[in-house]
XYZ file of N, CA, C and O in Angstrom:
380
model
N 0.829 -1.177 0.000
C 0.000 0.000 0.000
C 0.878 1.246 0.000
O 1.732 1.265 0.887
N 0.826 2.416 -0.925
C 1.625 3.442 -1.203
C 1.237 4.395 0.436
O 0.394 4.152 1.300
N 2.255 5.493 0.331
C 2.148 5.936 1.764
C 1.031 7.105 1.535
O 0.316 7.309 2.517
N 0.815 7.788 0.541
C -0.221 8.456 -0.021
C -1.237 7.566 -0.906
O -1.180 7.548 -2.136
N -2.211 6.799 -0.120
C -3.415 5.837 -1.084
C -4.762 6.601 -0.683
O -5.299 6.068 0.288
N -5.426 7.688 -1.173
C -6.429 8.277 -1.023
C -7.545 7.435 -0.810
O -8.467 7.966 -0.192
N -7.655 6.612 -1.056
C -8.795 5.302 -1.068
C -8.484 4.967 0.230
O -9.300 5.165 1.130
N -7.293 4.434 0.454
C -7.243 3.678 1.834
C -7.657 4.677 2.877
O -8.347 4.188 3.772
N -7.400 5.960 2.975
C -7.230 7.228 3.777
C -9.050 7.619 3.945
O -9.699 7.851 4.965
N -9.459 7.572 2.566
C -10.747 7.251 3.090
C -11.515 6.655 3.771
O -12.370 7.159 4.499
N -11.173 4.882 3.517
C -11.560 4.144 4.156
C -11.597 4.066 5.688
O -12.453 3.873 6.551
N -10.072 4.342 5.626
C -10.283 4.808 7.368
C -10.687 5.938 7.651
O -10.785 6.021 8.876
N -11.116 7.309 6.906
C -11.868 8.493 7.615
C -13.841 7.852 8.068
O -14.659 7.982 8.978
N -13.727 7.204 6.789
C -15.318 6.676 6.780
C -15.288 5.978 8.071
O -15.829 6.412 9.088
N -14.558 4.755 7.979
C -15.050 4.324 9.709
C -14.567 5.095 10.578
O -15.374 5.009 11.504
N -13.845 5.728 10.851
C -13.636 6.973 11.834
C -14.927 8.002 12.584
O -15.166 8.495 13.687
N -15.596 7.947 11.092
C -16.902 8.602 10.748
C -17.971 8.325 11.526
O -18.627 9.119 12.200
N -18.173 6.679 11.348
C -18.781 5.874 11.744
C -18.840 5.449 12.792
O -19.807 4.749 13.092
N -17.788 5.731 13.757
C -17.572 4.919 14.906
C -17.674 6.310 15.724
O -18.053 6.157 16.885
N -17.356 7.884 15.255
C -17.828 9.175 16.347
C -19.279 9.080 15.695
O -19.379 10.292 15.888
N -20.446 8.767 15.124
C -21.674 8.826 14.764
C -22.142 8.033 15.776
O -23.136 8.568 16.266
N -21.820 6.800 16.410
C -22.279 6.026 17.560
C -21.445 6.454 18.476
O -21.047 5.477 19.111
N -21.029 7.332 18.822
C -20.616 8.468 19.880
C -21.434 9.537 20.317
O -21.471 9.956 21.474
N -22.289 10.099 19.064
C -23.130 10.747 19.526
C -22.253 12.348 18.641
O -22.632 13.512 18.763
N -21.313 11.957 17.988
C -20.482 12.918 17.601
C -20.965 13.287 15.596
O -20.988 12.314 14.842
N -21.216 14.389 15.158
C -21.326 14.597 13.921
C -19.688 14.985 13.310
O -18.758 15.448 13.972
N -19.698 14.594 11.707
C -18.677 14.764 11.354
C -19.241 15.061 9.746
O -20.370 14.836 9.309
N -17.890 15.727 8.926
C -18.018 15.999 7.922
C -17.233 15.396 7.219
O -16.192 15.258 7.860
N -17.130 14.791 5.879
C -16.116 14.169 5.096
C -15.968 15.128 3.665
O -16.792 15.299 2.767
N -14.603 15.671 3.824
C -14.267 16.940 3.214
C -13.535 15.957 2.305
O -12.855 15.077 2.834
N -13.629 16.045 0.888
C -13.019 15.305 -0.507
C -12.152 16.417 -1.326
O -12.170 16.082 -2.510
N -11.489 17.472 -1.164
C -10.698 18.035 -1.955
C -10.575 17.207 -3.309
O -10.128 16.062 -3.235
N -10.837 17.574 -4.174
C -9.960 17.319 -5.958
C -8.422 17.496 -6.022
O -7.764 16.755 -6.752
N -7.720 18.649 -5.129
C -6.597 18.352 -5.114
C -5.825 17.956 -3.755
O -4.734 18.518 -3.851
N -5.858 17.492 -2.949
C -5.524 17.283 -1.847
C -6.304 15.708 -0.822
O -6.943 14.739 -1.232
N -5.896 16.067 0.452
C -5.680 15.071 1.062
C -7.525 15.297 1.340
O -8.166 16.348 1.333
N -8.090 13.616 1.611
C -8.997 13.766 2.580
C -8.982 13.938 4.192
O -8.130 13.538 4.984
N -10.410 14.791 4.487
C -10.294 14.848 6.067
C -11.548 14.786 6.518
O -12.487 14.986 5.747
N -11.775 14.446 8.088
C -12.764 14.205 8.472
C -13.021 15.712 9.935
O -12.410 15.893 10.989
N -14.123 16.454 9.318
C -14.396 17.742 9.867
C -14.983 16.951 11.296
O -15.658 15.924 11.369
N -14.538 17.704 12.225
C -15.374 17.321 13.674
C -15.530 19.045 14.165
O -14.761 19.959 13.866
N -16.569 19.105 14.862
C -16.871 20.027 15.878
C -16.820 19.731 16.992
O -17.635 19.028 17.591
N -15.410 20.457 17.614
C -14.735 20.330 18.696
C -15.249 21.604 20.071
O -16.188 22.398 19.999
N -14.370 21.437 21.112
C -14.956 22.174 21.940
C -14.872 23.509 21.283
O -14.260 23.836 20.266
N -15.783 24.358 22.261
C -15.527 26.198 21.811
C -16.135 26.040 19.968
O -15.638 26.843 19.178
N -16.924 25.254 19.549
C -17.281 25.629 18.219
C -16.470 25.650 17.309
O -16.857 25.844 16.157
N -14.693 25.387 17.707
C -13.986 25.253 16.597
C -14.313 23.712 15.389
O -14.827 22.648 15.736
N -13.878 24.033 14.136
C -13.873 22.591 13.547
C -12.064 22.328 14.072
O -11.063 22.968 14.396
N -12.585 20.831 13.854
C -10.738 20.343 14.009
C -10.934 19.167 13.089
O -11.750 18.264 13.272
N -9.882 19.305 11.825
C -9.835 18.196 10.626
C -8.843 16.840 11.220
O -7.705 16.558 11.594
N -9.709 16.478 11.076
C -8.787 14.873 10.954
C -8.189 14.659 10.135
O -8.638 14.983 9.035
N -6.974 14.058 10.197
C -6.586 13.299 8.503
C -5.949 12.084 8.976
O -5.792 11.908 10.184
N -5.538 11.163 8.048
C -5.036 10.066 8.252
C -3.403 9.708 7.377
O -3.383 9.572 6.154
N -2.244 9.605 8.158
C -1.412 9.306 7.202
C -1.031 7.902 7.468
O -1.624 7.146 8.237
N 0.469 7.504 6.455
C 0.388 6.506 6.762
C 2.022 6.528 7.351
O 2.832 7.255 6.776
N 2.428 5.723 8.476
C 3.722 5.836 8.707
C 4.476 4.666 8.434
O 3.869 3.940 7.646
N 5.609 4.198 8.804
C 5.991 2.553 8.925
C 5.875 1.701 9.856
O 6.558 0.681 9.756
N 5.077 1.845 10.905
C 4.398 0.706 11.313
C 2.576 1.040 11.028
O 1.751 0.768 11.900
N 2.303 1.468 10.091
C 0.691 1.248 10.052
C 0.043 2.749 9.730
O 0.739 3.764 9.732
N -1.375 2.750 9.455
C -1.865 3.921 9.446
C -2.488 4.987 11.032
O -2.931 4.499 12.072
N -2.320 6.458 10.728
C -2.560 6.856 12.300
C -3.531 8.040 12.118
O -3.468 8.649 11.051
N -4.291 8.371 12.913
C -5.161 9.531 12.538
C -4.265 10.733 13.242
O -3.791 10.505 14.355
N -4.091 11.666 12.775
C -3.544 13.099 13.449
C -4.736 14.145 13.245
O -5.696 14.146 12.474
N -4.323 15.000 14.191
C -5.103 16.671 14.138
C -4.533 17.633 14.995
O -5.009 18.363 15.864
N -3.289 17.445 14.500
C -2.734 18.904 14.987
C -1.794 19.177 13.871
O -1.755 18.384 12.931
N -1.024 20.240 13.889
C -0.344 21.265 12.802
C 1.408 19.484 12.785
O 1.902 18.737 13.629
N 1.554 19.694 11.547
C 2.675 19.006 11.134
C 3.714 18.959 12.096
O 4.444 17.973 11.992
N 4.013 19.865 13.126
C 5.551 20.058 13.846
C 4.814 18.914 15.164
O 5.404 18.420 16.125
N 3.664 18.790 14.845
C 3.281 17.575 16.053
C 2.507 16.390 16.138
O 1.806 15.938 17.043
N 2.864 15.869 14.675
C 2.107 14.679 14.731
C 2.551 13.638 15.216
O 1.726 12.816 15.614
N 3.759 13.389 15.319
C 3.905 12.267 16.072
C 4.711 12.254 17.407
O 4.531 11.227 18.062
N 5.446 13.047 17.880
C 5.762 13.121 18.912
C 5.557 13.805 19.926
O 6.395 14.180 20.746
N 4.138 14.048 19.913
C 3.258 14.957 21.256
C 2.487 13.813 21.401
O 2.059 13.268 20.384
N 2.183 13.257 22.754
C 1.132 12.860 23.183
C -0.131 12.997 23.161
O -0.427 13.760 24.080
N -1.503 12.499 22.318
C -2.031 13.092 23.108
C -2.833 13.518 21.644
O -4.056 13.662 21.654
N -1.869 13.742 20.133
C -2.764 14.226 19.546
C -2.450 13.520 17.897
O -2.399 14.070 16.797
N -2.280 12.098 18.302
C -2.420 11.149 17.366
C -2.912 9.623 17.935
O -2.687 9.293 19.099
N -3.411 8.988 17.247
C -3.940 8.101 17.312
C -4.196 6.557 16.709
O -5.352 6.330 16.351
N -3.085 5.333 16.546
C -3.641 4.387 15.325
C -5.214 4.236 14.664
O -6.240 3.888 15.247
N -5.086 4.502 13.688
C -6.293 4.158 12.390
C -7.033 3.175 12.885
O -8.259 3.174 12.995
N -5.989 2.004 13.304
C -6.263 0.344 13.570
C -6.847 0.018 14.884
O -7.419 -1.042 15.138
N -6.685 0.901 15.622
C -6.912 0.590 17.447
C -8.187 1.198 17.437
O -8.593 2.287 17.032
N -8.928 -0.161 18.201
C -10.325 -0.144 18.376
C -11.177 0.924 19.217
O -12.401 1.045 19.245
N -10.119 1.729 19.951
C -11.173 2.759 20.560
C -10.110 4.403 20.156
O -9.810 5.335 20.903
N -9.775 4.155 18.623
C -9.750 5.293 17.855
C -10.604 6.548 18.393
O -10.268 7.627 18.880
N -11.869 5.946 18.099
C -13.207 6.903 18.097
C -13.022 7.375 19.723
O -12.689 8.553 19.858
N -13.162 6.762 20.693
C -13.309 7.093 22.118
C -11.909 8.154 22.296
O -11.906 8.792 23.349
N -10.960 8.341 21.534
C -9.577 8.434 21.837
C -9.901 9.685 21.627
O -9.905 10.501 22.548
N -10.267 10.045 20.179
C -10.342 11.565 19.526
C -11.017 12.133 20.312
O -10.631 13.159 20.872
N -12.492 11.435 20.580
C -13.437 12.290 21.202
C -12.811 12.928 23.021
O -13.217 13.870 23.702
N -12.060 12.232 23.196
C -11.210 12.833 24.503
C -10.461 14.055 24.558
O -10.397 15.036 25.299
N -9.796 13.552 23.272
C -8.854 14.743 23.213
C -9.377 16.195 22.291
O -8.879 17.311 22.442
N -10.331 15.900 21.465
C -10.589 16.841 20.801
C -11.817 17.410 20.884
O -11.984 18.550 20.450
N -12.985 16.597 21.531
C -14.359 16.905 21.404
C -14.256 18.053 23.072
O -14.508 19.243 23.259
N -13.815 17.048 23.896
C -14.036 17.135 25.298
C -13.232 18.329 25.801
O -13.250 18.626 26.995
């Protein structure tokens, strides 16, 4: 799987989608023509905060914070693959 597969990146925004919808959480699935997909959430204070999904070398991970911190801040990434994804975001980003 290429490290940029827009399909796959979907796939995991959709269940991402799916799994804050039985949270009780609404989301938006933003499709750019030229760019990456993301998954819009309404976070505390009324801000949106975009999800996206990349892919690293051990697996795919959801991030939502600015590039200088996706992977080595605690706190504001998440595996794609790990089953309480959804419970994870909504902690850090809804709450």
């Amino acid at each position: 799987m290429k490290a940029c597969d827009p399909q796959a990146q979907f796939v995991h925004l959709v269940r991402l989608g799916w799994d804050l919808r039985g949270l009780g959480v609404g989301t938006s699935l933003v499709l750019p023509v030229g760019g990456r997909p993301v998954l819009e959430v309404l976070g505390a204070g009324e801000t949106r905060v975009r999800i996206a999904v990349v892919r690293r070398a051990c697996g795919w991970v959801f991030i939502w914070r600015p590039w200088w911190a996706r992977m080595w801040r605690p706190g504001e990434w998440v595996w794609a693959e790990a089953d309480n994804a959804a419970d994870v975001i909504v902690l850090a980003v809804i709450v």
